[in-house]
C-alpha atoms as a printed R data frame, in Angstrom:
    type eleno elety resid chain resno       x      y       z
1   ATOM     1    CA   MET     A     1   0.000  0.000   0.000
2   ATOM     2    CA   LYS     A     2   2.936  2.351   0.511
3   ATOM     3    CA   LYS     A     3   3.201  3.154  -3.194
4   ATOM     4    CA   TYR     A     4  -0.326  4.602  -3.126
5   ATOM     5    CA   LEU     A     5   0.241  6.968  -0.197
6   ATOM     6    CA   GLU     A     6   0.967 10.026  -2.345
7   ATOM     7    CA   VAL     A     7  -2.309  9.811  -4.251
8   ATOM     8    CA   LEU     A     8  -4.270  8.853  -1.126
9   ATOM     9    CA   TYR     A     9  -3.164 12.079   0.546
10  ATOM    10    CA   THR     A    10  -5.035 13.958  -2.219
11  ATOM    11    CA   CYS     A    11  -8.281 12.080  -1.475
12  ATOM    12    CA   PRO     A    12 -10.713 14.128   0.672
13  ATOM    13    CA   LEU     A    13 -11.564 11.010   2.698
14  ATOM    14    CA   PHE     A    14  -8.142 11.059   4.332
15  ATOM    15    CA   GLU     A    15  -7.765 14.799   4.926
16  ATOM    16    CA   GLY     A    16  -6.340 15.545   8.354
17  ATOM    17    CA   ILE     A    17  -5.156 11.970   8.914
18  ATOM    18    CA   ALA     A    18  -1.560 11.836  10.117
19  ATOM    19    CA   GLU     A    19   0.868 10.051   7.807
20  ATOM    20    CA   GLU     A    20   1.868  7.523  10.444
21  ATOM    21    CA   ASN     A    21  -1.774  6.506  10.874
22  ATOM    22    CA   LEU     A    22  -2.720  6.067   7.213
23  ATOM    23    CA   LEU     A    23  -1.211  2.625   6.599
24  ATOM    24    CA   ARG     A    24  -2.633  1.337   9.870
25  ATOM    25    CA   MET     A    25  -5.993  2.795   8.899
26  ATOM    26    CA   LEU     A    26  -6.034  1.054   5.515
27  ATOM    27    CA   ASN     A    27  -5.355 -2.270   7.211
28  ATOM    28    CA   CYS     A    28  -8.106 -1.586   9.752
29  ATOM    29    CA   LEU     A    29 -10.560 -0.729   6.957
30  ATOM    30    CA   GLY     A    30  -9.712 -3.866   4.972
31  ATOM    31    CA   ALA     A    31  -8.819 -1.803   1.891
32  ATOM    32    CA   ARG     A    32  -8.082 -3.737  -1.298
33  ATOM    33    CA   VAL     A    33  -6.795 -2.621  -4.694
34  ATOM    34    CA   VAL     A    34  -8.124 -3.938  -8.023
35  ATOM    35    CA   PHE     A    35  -6.850 -3.200 -11.558
36  ATOM    36    CA   PHE     A    36  -9.350 -2.701 -14.398
37  ATOM    37    CA   ASP     A    37  -8.656 -2.541 -18.109
38  ATOM    38    CA   LYS     A    38 -10.237  0.227 -20.186
39  ATOM    39    CA   LYS     A    39 -14.010 -0.200 -20.668
40  ATOM    40    CA   TYR     A    40 -14.156 -2.845 -17.941
41  ATOM    41    CA   THR     A    41 -17.090 -2.713 -15.529
42  ATOM    42    CA   VAL     A    42 -15.914 -1.584 -12.099
43  ATOM    43    CA   LEU     A    43 -19.372 -1.728 -10.501
44  ATOM    44    CA   ALA     A    44 -22.435 -2.995 -12.345
45  ATOM    45    CA   GLU     A    45 -25.870 -1.405 -12.167
46  ATOM    46    CA   GLY     A    46 -28.075 -3.426  -9.841
47  ATOM    47    CA   THR     A    47 -25.335 -4.573  -7.474
48  ATOM    48    CA   PRO     A    48 -25.677 -3.717  -3.757
49  ATOM    49    CA   GLY     A    49 -24.232 -0.405  -2.587
50  ATOM    50    CA   LYS     A    50 -21.541 -1.560  -0.210
51  ATOM    51    CA   PHE     A    51 -18.126 -0.310  -1.273
52  ATOM    52    CA   ILE     A    52 -16.603  3.141  -1.525
53  ATOM    53    CA   GLY     A    53 -14.181  3.368  -4.448
54  ATOM    54    CA   ILE     A    54 -11.073  5.543  -4.635
55  ATOM    55    CA   VAL     A    55  -9.372  5.992  -8.013
56  ATOM    56    CA   LEU     A    56  -5.616  5.491  -7.575
57  ATOM    57    CA   SER     A    57  -4.792  5.861 -11.266
58  ATOM    58    CA   GLY     A    58  -6.780  6.246 -14.471
59  ATOM    59    CA   GLU     A    59 -10.410  7.370 -14.586
60  ATOM    60    CA   VAL     A    60 -13.879  5.885 -14.114
61  ATOM    61    CA   VAL     A    61 -17.239  7.106 -15.400
62  ATOM    62    CA   MET     A    62 -20.598  6.649 -13.696
63  ATOM    63    CA   SER     A    63 -23.481  6.391 -16.152
64  ATOM    64    CA   THR     A    64 -26.992  5.089 -16.685
65  ATOM    65    CA   THR     A    65 -28.445  3.467 -19.799
66  ATOM    66    CA   ASP     A    66 -32.134  3.772 -20.646
67  ATOM    67    CA   PHE     A    67 -34.444  1.200 -22.218
68  ATOM    68    CA   TYR     A    68 -33.398  2.280 -25.724
69  ATOM    69    CA   GLY     A    69 -29.671  2.015 -25.072
70  ATOM    70    CA   ASN     A    70 -28.984  5.741 -24.648
71  ATOM    71    CA   ARG     A    71 -26.179  6.440 -22.180
72  ATOM    72    CA   HIS     A    72 -26.293  9.356 -19.747
73  ATOM    73    CA   ILE     A    73 -23.128 10.230 -17.840
74  ATOM    74    CA   VAL     A    74 -23.747 11.110 -14.195
75  ATOM    75    CA   THR     A    75 -20.182 12.029 -13.268
76  ATOM    76    CA   ASN     A    76 -16.590 10.859 -13.504
77  ATOM    77    CA   ALA     A    77 -13.780 10.297 -11.001
78  ATOM    78    CA   ARG     A    78 -10.058 10.646 -11.549
79  ATOM    79    CA   SER     A    79  -6.941  9.949  -9.494
80  ATOM    80    CA   GLY     A    80  -7.511 10.765  -5.829
81  ATOM    81    CA   GLU     A    81 -11.298 11.031  -6.175
82  ATOM    82    CA   MET     A    82 -14.032  8.858  -4.662
83  ATOM    83    CA   PHE     A    83 -17.158  7.308  -6.122
84  ATOM    84    CA   GLY     A    84 -20.088  5.271  -4.821
85  ATOM    85    CA   GLU     A    85 -20.024  6.734  -1.308
86  ATOM    86    CA   ALA     A    86 -23.665  7.907  -1.390
87  ATOM    87    CA   PHE     A    87 -24.945  4.444  -2.362
88  ATOM    88    CA   ALA     A    88 -22.684  2.776   0.188
89  ATOM    89    CA   CYS     A    89 -23.754  5.049   3.053
90  ATOM    90    CA   ALA     A    90 -27.409  4.576   2.096
91  ATOM    91    CA   GLN     A    91 -26.800  0.821   1.979
92  ATOM    92    CA   ALA     A    92 -28.654  0.776  -1.336
93  ATOM    93    CA   GLU     A    93 -29.882 -2.688  -2.242
94  ATOM    94    CA   SER     A    94 -29.339 -1.935  -5.929
95  ATOM    95    CA   ILE     A    95 -27.205  0.908  -7.287
96  ATOM    96    CA   PRO     A    96 -28.854  2.763 -10.220
97  ATOM    97    CA   VAL     A    97 -25.642  3.386 -12.190
98  ATOM    98    CA   SER     A    98 -22.790  1.489 -13.794
99  ATOM    99    CA   VAL     A    99 -19.181  2.449 -13.120
100 ATOM   100    CA   ILE     A   100 -16.908  1.835 -16.121
101 ATOM   101    CA   ALA     A   101 -13.142  2.300 -16.443
102 ATOM   102    CA   ALA     A   102 -12.605  5.100 -18.987
103 ATOM   103    CA   LYS     A   103  -8.899  4.207 -18.956
104 ATOM   104    CA   ALA     A   104  -6.827  1.408 -17.490
105 ATOM   105    CA   SER     A   105  -7.378  2.120 -13.803
106 ATOM   106    CA   GLU     A   106  -6.405  1.065 -10.312
107 ATOM   107    CA   VAL     A   107  -9.194  1.341  -7.762
108 ATOM   108    CA   MET     A   108  -9.131  0.941  -3.989
109 ATOM   109    CA   PHE     A   109 -12.303 -0.479  -2.460
110 ATOM   110    CA   ILE     A   110 -13.292  0.077   1.174
111 ATOM   111    CA   ASP     A   111 -16.310 -1.586   2.761
112 ATOM   112    CA   SER     A   112 -18.407  1.348   4.022
113 ATOM   113    CA   SER     A   113 -19.446 -0.583   7.136
114 ATOM   114    CA   HIS     A   114 -15.835 -0.417   8.310
115 ATOM   115    CA   ILE     A   115 -16.085  3.386   8.256
116 ATOM   116    CA   LEU     A   116 -19.609  3.895   9.568
117 ATOM   117    CA   HIS     A   117 -19.119  1.546  12.533
118 ATOM   118    CA   THR     A   118 -16.134  2.072  14.812
119 ATOM   119    CA   CYS     A   119 -13.849 -0.938  15.108
120 ATOM   120    CA   GLU     A   120 -12.868 -2.813  18.259
121 ATOM   121    CA   ASN     A   121  -9.451 -1.122  18.131
122 ATOM   122    CA   ASN     A   122 -11.174  2.225  18.892
123 ATOM   123    CA   CYS     A   123  -8.844  4.035  16.459
124 ATOM   124    CA   GLY     A   124  -8.444  7.723  17.271
125 ATOM   125    CA   PHE     A   125  -8.651  8.766  13.626
126 ATOM   126    CA   HIS     A   126 -12.059  7.209  13.021
127 ATOM   127    CA   GLN     A   127 -14.100 10.321  13.888
128 ATOM   128    CA   GLN     A   128 -12.038 12.373  11.448
129 ATOM   129    CA   LEU     A   129 -12.715  9.762   8.774
130 ATOM   130    CA   ILE     A   130 -16.490  9.933   9.350
131 ATOM   131    CA   PHE     A   131 -16.401 13.752   9.278
132 ATOM   132    CA   ASN     A   132 -14.490 13.680   5.971
133 ATOM   133    CA   LEU     A   133 -16.997 11.244   4.475
134 ATOM   134    CA   MET     A   134 -19.992 13.382   5.495
135 ATOM   135    CA   ARG     A   135 -18.368 16.512   4.064
136 ATOM   136    CA   SER     A   136 -17.639 14.695   0.789
137 ATOM   137    CA   LEU     A   137 -21.276 13.629   0.554
138 ATOM   138    CA   ALA     A   138 -22.382 17.232   1.052
139 ATOM   139    CA   VAL     A   139 -20.040 18.457  -1.695
140 ATOM   140    CA   LYS     A   140 -21.269 15.752  -4.092
141 ATOM   141    CA   ASN     A   141 -24.862 16.756  -3.325
142 ATOM   142    CA   LEU     A   142 -24.101 20.343  -4.342
143 ATOM   143    CA   GLN     A   143 -22.465 19.099  -7.546
144 ATOM   144    CA   PHE     A   144 -25.521 17.034  -8.471
145 ATOM   145    CA   HIS     A   145 -27.767 20.052  -7.885
146 ATOM   146    CA   GLN     A   146 -25.496 21.991 -10.244
147 ATOM   147    CA   LYS     A   147 -25.866 19.299 -12.893
148 ATOM   148    CA   ILE     A   148 -29.652 19.323 -12.547
149 ATOM   149    CA   GLU     A   149 -29.616 23.080 -13.054
150 ATOM   150    CA   ILE     A   150 -27.580 22.642 -16.259
151 ATOM   151    CA   THR     A   151 -29.424 19.692 -17.780
152 ATOM   152    CA   SER     A   152 -32.853 21.152 -17.001
153 ATOM   153    CA   ARG     A   153 -32.268 23.884 -19.612
154 ATOM   154    CA   ARG     A   154 -34.544 23.460 -22.618
155 ATOM   155    CA   SER     A   155 -32.169 23.546 -25.574
156 ATOM   156    CA   THR     A   156 -28.783 22.024 -26.381
157 ATOM   157    CA   ARG     A   157 -27.368 25.534 -26.751
158 ATOM   158    CA   GLU     A   158 -28.581 26.597 -23.299
159 ATOM   159    CA   LYS     A   159 -27.256 23.417 -21.668
160 ATOM   160    CA   LEU     A   160 -23.864 23.793 -23.333
161 ATOM   161    CA   LEU     A   161 -23.452 27.474 -22.435
162 ATOM   162    CA   ALA     A   162 -24.574 26.828 -18.857
163 ATOM   163    CA   TYR     A   163 -22.008 24.031 -18.495
164 ATOM   164    CA   LEU     A   164 -19.209 26.049 -20.095
165 ATOM   165    CA   THR     A   165 -19.997 29.006 -17.835
166 ATOM   166    CA   PHE     A   166 -19.973 26.744 -14.783
167 ATOM   167    CA   TYR     A   167 -16.658 25.210 -15.788
168 ATOM   168    CA   ALA     A   168 -15.076 28.594 -16.522
169 ATOM   169    CA   LYS     A   169 -15.974 29.710 -12.996
170 ATOM   170    CA   LYS     A   170 -14.613 26.454 -11.585
171 ATOM   171    CA   ALA     A   171 -11.346 26.884 -13.509
172 ATOM   172    CA   ASP     A   172 -11.295 30.639 -12.760
173 ATOM   173    CA   SER     A   173 -10.404 31.195 -16.411
174 ATOM   174    CA   ARG     A   174 -12.077 31.850 -19.745
175 ATOM   175    CA   SER     A   175  -9.869 29.114 -21.230
176 ATOM   176    CA   PHE     A   176 -10.118 25.547 -19.901
177 ATOM   177    CA   SER     A   177 -10.157 21.847 -20.795
178 ATOM   178    CA   LEU     A   178 -13.224 19.738 -20.032
179 ATOM   179    CA   PRO     A   179 -12.919 16.241 -18.519
180 ATOM   180    CA   PHE     A   180 -15.030 14.775 -21.373
181 ATOM   181    CA   ASP     A   181 -14.604 14.149 -25.080
182 ATOM   182    CA   ARG     A   182 -17.475 15.203 -27.377
183 ATOM   183    CA   GLN     A   183 -19.464 11.991 -27.011
184 ATOM   184    CA   GLU     A   184 -19.053 11.997 -23.233
185 ATOM   185    CA   LEU     A   185 -20.036 15.673 -23.091
186 ATOM   186    CA   ALA     A   186 -23.189 14.896 -25.081
187 ATOM   187    CA   ASP     A   187 -23.976 12.023 -22.712
188 ATOM   188    CA   TYR     A   188 -23.396 14.269 -19.692
189 ATOM   189    CA   LEU     A   189 -25.690 17.000 -21.049
190 ATOM   190    CA   CYS     A   190 -28.277 14.410 -22.173
191 ATOM   191    CA   VAL     A   191 -28.250 15.592 -25.811
192 ATOM   192    CA   GLU     A   192 -27.428 14.075 -29.185
193 ATOM   193    CA   ARG     A   193 -23.788 14.312 -30.229
194 ATOM   194    CA   SER     A   194 -24.710 15.592 -33.703
195 ATOM   195    CA   GLY     A   195 -26.813 18.384 -32.199
196 ATOM   196    CA   LEU     A   196 -24.041 19.257 -29.753
197 ATOM   197    CA   SER     A   197 -21.433 19.451 -32.522
198 ATOM   198    CA   ALA     A   198 -23.774 21.660 -34.568
199 ATOM   199    CA   GLU     A   199 -24.255 24.061 -31.646
200 ATOM   200    CA   ILE     A   200 -20.506 24.218 -30.973
201 ATOM   201    CA   GLY     A   201 -19.998 25.101 -34.653
202 ATOM   202    CA   LYS     A   202 -22.660 27.839 -34.490
203 ATOM   203    CA   LEU     A   203 -21.196 29.347 -31.334
204 ATOM   204    CA   LYS     A   204 -17.730 29.409 -32.926
205 ATOM   205    CA   ARG     A   205 -19.066 31.162 -36.032
206 ATOM   206    CA   GLU     A   206 -20.916 33.679 -33.867
207 ATOM   207    CA   GLY     A   207 -17.714 34.483 -31.968
208 ATOM   208    CA   VAL     A   208 -19.078 33.279 -28.632
209 ATOM   209    CA   ILE     A   209 -16.506 30.526 -28.061
210 ATOM   210    CA   ASN     A   210 -13.361 28.953 -29.411
211 ATOM   211    CA   ALA     A   211 -13.227 25.155 -29.272
212 ATOM   212    CA   ASP     A   212 -10.654 22.517 -30.150
213 ATOM   213    CA   LYS     A   213 -11.566 18.979 -29.092
214 ATOM   214    CA   ASN     A   214 -12.159 19.200 -25.320
215 ATOM   215    CA   HIS     A   215 -10.506 22.639 -24.930
216 ATOM   216    CA   PHE     A   216 -12.833 25.646 -24.837
217 ATOM   217    CA   GLU     A   217 -12.488 29.397 -24.519
218 ATOM   218    CA   LEU     A   218 -15.309 31.809 -23.756
219 ATOM   219    CA   LEU     A   219 -14.899 34.997 -25.819
């Protein structure tokens, strides 16, 4: 586990945990690391919500697929980021999303019950861990509200501009790179890729944005 310490220190779950306690904590939590090839299913829709995942390398995407096979991206997680914590804390009998490796990825899994229930060792860092988990859930809740605000816009143009504006504020810059390619961006905004590409072209011609692949600039 020592080789993962650097990336684990960037994970909000372990904020405020002393370095000398982290390895002991991982052993106490029964953490395990699994490697997934690109496009491999990390967690399948319908499985019980039990584990919290931490991306150690690579990237995973959480998405849903409707009856007609249309994919809708909920969110993604990169190195040092968590996923599945809301379902795990809720002890969901069946998670409503699939988690797929967008790249070859290493993922650490922690059984949420080992966090939510203090162990017999009465570890001093456990309360900090629970606080970090609750704060992460609150942040994720705000992010999902932001997505609802974006995807509830009526047109593809409005959804795209709302998302680009949000991301520009997040990056504190008019020029930024999105975490999605064009197809993934269309899936995230719940629009057709062809319609999205057409709107990007129109906005470029109108002098509203510059765009090159996943890099955008608001003019």
